[in-house]
Coordinates of C-alpha atoms (C1' of nucleotides) and ligand atoms in Angstrom, one line a residue:
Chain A
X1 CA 0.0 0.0 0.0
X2 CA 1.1 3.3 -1.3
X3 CA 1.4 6.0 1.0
X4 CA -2.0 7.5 -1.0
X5 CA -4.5 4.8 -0.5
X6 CA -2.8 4.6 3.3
X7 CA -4.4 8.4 3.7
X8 CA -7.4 7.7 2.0
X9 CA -8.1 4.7 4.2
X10 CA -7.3 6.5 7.5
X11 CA -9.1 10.0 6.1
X12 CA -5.8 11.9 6.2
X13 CA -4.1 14.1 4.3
X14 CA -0.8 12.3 2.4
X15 CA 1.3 15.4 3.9
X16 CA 0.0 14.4 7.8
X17 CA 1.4 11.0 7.2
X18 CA 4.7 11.9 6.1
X19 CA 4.8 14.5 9.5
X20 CA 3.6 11.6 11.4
X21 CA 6.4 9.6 10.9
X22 CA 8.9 12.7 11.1
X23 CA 7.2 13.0 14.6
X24 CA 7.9 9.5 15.5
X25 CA 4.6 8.0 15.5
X26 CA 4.8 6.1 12.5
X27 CA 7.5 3.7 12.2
X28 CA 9.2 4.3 8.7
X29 CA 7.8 1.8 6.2
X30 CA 9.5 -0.4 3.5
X31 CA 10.4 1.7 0.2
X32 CA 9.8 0.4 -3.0
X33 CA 12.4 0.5 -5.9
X34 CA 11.9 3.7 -6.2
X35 CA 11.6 4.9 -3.2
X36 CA 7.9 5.3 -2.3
X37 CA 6.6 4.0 1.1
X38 CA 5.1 0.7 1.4
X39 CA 2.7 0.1 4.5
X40 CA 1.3 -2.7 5.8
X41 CA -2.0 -3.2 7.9
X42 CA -0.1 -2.7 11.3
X43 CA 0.5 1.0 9.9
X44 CA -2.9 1.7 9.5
X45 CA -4.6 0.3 12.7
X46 CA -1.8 2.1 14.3
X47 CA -2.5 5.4 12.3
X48 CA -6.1 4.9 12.9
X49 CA -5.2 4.7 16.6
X50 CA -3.6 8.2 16.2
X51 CA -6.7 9.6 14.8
X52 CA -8.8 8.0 17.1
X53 CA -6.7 9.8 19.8
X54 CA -6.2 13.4 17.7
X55 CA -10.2 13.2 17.3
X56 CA -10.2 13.1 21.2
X57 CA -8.0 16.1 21.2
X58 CA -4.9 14.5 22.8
X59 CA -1.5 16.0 22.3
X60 CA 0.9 14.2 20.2
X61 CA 3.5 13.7 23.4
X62 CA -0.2 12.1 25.0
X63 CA -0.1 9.5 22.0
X64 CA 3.4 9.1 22.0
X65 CA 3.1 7.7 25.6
X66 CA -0.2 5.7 24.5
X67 CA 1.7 4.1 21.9
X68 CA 4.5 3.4 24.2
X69 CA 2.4 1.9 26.5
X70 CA 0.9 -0.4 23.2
X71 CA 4.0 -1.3 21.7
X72 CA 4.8 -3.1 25.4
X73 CA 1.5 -5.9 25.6
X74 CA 2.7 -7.5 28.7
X75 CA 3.1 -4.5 31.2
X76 CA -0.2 -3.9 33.3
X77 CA -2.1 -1.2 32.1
X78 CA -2.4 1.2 34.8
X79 CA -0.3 3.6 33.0
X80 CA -2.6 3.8 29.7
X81 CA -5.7 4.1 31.8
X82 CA -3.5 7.0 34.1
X83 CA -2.8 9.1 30.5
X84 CA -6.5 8.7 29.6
X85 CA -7.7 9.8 32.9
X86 CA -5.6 13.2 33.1
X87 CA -6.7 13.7 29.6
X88 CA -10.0 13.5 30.6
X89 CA -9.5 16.2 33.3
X90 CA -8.1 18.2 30.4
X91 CA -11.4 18.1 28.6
X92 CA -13.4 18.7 31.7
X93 CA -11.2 21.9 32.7
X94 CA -11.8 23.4 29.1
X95 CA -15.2 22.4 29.4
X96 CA -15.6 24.6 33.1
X97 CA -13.2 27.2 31.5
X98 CA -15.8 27.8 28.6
X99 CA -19.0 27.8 30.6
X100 CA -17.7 31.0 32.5
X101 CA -16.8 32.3 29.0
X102 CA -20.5 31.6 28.2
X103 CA -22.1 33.4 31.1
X104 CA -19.7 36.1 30.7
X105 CA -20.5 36.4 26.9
X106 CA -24.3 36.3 27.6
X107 CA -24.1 38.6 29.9
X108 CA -22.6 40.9 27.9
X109 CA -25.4 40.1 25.6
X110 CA -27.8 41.6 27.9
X111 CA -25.9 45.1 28.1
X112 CA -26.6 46.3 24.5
X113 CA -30.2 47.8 24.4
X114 CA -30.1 46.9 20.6
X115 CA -31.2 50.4 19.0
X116 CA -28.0 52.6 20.1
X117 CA -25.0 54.1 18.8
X118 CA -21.8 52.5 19.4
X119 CA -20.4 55.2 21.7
X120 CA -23.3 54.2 24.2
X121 CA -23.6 50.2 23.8
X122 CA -23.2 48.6 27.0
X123 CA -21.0 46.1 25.2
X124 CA -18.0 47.9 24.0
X125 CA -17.9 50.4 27.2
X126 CA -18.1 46.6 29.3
X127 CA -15.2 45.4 27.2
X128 CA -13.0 48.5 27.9
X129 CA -13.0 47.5 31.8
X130 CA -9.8 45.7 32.6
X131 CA -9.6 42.1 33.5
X132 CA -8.2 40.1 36.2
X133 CA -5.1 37.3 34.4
X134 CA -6.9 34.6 33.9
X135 CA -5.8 31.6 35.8
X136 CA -3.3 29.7 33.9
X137 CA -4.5 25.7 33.9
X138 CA -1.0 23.8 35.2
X139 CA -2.1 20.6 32.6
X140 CA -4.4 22.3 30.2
X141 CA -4.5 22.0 25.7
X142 CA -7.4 21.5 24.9
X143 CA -7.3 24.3 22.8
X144 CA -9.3 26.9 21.0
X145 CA -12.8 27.8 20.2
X146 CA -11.5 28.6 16.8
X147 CA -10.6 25.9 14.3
X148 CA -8.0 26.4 11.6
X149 CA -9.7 26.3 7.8
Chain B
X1 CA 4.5 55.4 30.4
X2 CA 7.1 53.6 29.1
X3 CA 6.4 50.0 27.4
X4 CA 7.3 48.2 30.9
X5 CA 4.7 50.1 33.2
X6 CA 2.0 50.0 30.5
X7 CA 2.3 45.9 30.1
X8 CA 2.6 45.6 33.9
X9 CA -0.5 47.4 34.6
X10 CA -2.6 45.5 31.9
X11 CA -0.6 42.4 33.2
X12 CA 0.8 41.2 29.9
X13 CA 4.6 41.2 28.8
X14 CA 6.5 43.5 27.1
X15 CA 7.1 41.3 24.0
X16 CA 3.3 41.1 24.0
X17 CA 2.6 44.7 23.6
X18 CA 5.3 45.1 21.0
X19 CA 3.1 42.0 18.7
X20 CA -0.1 44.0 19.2
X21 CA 1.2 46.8 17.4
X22 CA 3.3 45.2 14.8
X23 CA -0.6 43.4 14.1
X24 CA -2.6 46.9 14.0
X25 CA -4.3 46.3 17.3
X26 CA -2.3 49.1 19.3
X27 CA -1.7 52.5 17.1
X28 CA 1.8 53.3 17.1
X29 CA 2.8 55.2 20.0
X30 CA 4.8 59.0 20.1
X31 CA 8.9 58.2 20.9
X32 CA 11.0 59.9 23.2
X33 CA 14.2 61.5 22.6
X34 CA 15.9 57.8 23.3
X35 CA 13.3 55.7 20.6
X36 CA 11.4 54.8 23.8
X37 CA 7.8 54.4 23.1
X38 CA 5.8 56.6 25.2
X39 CA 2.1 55.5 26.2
X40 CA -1.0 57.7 27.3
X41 CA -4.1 56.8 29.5
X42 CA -6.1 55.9 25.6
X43 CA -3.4 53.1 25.1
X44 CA -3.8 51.3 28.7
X45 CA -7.7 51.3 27.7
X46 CA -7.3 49.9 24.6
X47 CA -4.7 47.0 25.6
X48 CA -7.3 46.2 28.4
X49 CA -10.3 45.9 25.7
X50 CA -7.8 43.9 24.0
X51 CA -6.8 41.5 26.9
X52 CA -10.5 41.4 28.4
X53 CA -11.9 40.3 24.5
X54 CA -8.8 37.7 24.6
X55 CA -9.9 36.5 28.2
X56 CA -13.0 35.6 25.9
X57 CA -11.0 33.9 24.0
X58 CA -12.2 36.3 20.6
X59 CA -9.0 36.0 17.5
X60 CA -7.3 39.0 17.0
X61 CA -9.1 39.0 13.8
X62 CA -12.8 39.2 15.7
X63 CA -11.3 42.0 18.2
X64 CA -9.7 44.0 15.3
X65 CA -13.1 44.2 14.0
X66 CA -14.9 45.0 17.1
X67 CA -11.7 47.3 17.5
X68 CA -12.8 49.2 14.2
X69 CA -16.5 49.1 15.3
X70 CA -15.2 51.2 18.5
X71 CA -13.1 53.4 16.7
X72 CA -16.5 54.6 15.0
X73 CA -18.5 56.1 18.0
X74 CA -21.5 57.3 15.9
X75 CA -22.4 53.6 14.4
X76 CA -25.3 51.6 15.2
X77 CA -23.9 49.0 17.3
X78 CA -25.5 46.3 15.2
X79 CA -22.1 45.1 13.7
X80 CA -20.5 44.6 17.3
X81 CA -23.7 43.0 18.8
X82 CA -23.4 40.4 15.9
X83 CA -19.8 39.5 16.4
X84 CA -20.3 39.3 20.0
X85 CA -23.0 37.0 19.1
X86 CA -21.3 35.4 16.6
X87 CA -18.3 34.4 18.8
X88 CA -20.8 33.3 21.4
X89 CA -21.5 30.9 18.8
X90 CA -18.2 29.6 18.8
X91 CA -18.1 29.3 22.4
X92 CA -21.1 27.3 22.4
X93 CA -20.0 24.6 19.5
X94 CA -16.6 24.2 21.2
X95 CA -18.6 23.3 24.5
X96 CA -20.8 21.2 22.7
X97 CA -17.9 19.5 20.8
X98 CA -16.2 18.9 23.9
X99 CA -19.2 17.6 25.8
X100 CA -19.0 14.4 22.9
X101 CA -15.2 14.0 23.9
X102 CA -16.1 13.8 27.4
X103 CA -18.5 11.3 27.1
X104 CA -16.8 9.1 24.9
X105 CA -13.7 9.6 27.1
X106 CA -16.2 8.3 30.1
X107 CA -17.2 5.6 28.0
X108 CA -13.5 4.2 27.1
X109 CA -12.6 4.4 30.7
X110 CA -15.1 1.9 31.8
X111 CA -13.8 -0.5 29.1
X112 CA -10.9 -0.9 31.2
X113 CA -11.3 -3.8 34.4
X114 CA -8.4 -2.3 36.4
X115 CA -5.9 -5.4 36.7
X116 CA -5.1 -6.2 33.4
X117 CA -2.6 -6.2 31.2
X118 CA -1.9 -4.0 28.1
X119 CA -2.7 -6.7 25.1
X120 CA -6.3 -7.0 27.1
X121 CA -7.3 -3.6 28.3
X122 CA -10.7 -2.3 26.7
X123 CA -9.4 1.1 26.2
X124 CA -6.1 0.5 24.1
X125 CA -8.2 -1.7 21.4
X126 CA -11.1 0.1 21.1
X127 CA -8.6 3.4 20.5
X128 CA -7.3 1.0 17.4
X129 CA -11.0 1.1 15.6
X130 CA -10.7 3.6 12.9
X131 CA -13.0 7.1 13.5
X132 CA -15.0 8.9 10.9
X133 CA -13.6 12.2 10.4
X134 CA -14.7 14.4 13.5
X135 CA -17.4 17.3 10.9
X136 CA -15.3 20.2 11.0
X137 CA -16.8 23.3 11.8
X138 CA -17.3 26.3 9.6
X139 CA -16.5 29.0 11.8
X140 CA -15.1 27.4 15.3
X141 CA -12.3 28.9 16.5
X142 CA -12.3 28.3 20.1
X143 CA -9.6 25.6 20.7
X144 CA -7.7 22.9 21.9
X145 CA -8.3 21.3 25.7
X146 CA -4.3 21.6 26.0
X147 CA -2.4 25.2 27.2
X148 CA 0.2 26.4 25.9
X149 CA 3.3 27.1 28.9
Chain C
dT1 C1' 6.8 10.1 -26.7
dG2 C1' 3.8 12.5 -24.1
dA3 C1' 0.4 13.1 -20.7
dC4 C1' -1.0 12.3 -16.2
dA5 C1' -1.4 10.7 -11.5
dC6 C1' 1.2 9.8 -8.1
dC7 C1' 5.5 10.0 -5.3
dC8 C1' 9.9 12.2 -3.2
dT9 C1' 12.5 16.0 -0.3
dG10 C1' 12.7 20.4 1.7
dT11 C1' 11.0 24.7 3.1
dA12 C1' 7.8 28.1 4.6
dG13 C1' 3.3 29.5 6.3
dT14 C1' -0.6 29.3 10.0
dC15 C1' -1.9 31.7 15.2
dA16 C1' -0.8 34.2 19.3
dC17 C1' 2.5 34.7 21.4
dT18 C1' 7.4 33.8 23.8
dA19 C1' 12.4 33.8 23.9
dT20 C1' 16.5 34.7 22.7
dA21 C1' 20.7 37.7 20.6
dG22 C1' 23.0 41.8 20.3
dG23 C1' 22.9 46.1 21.0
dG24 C1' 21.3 51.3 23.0
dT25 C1' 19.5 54.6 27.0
dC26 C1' 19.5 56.5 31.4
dA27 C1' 19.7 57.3 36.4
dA28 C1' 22.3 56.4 40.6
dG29 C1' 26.6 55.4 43.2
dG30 C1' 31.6 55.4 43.6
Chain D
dC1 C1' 34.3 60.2 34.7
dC2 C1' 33.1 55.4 34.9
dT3 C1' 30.5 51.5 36.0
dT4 C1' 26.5 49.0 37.2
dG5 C1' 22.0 47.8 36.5
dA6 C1' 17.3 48.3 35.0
dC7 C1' 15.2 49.2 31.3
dC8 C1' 14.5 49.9 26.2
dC9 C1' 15.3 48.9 21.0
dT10 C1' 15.3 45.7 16.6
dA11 C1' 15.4 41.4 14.4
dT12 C1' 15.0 36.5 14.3
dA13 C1' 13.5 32.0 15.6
dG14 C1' 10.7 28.8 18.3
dT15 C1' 6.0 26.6 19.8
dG16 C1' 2.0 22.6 18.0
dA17 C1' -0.1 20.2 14.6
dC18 C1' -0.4 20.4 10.7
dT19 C1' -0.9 22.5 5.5
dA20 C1' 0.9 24.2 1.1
dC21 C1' 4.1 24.9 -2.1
dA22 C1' 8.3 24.4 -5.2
dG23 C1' 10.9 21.6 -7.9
dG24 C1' 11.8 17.4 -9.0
dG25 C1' 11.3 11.8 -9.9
dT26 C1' 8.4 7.4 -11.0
dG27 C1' 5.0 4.6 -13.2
dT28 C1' 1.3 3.5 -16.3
dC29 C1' -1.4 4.3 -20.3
dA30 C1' -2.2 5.6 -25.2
Ligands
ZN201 ZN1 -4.8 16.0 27.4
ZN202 ZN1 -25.2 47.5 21.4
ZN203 ZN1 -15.0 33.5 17.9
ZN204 ZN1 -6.9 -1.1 31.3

DNA sequence: TGACACCCTGTAGTCACTATAGGGTCAAGG
DNA sequence: CCTTGACCCTATAGTGACTACAGGGTGTCA
């Protein structure tokens, strides 16, 4: 399998492969005669495991020690289920973190009287008030509200 | 006000305040005699509206144009309300997103029976099933669960 | 022989900063 | 006058997880 029908399988672009295996995640594959990758069917469960993890928003260094923990069968598996359970509080923090965000936002909402001129809309003169730093997560990435196009 | 006073008292760093005008978010400030920059009570406001719609976790994009809303006193506030809105939006999907993650996170953490070892534990082969393509979002922004140090 | 789909490497761009390197300015103390 | 130290300046490169080229090579078909 060319490294083309290896992306289509997994739904990945050809270019995410290659970084994969830059990043150390994918092992580096047999090359052909000239020179093109040649996976097998243990390179696409395992990149199917990365996507599984990515489409939980896990780190790369959180798969790396996932697959660490897979490439060793015979060690208990208290360590995989640790990794899972801190990523979990990862998505539960960002999950707390945007709910304030929320009430703050629809509060905000509620300041502009919906007729009025800029200069007196209770959301721009609101957003001029300084803020306290907000608390900086020891653990946290899970990221953004924005996505990347 | 020099640059340091002016980032202290909006609690960002220096390097910070320098990006914000190399981006068009902070006007160009008057220089003294030694090429200092030299900051007035306007600026401080408008690094605070900055920081405060960043708290929000708003693009520089979204607060440039709420930026050029405020800069227009005698508008209807219509176009701010909307962004406001819009980002609220974004907010909201991330939440929603996340709450999906969570659960399946829940789920794959009671696949696990606690004593086992790697080559049986629930959670590492159900994380080897492939994943349709998590539907990307038009708009969202708002991102990962993981922080940045 | 040419067209075309596919593959290769290497580099640069994204976002919102952050962190250096390598210098300049300015007030106080000796 | 000279040094120390805190502060400032510009310019450049790094972060994460990709994505997008540029500039070439390979393989198959007509
Ligand atoms: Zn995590
Ligand atoms: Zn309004
Ligand atoms: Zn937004
Ligand atoms: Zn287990």
């Amino acid at each position: 399998m060319k490294i083309g029908e290896l992306a289509r399988r997994s739904g990945v672009k050809v270019e995410t492969v290659r970084y994969y295996e830059r990043e150390g995640l994918l092992p580096e594959p047999a090359r052909s005669e000239g020179n093109y990758r040649l996976y097998r069917e243990a390179h696409a469960e395992r990149l199917d495991f990365i996507r599984h993890c990515r489409a939980l928003d896990m780190t790369l260094d959180e798969i790396r020690a996932l697959l660490a923990c897979q490439d060793d069968p015979d060690q208990p598996c208290e360590e995989a289920d640790a990794l899972i359970e801190a990523h979990l509080g990862h998505v539960e923090q960002r999950i707390a973190q945007l709910s304030r965000l929320k009430a703050e936002l629809e509060g905000l909402r509620r300041r502009c009287a919906g007729q009025g001129k800029v200069g007196e809309c209770g959301i721009l003169n609101e957003l001029s008030q300084p803020v306290d730093p907000p608390a900086t997560l020891e653990h946290a990435h899970v990221g953004g509200v924005h996505p990347r196009r």
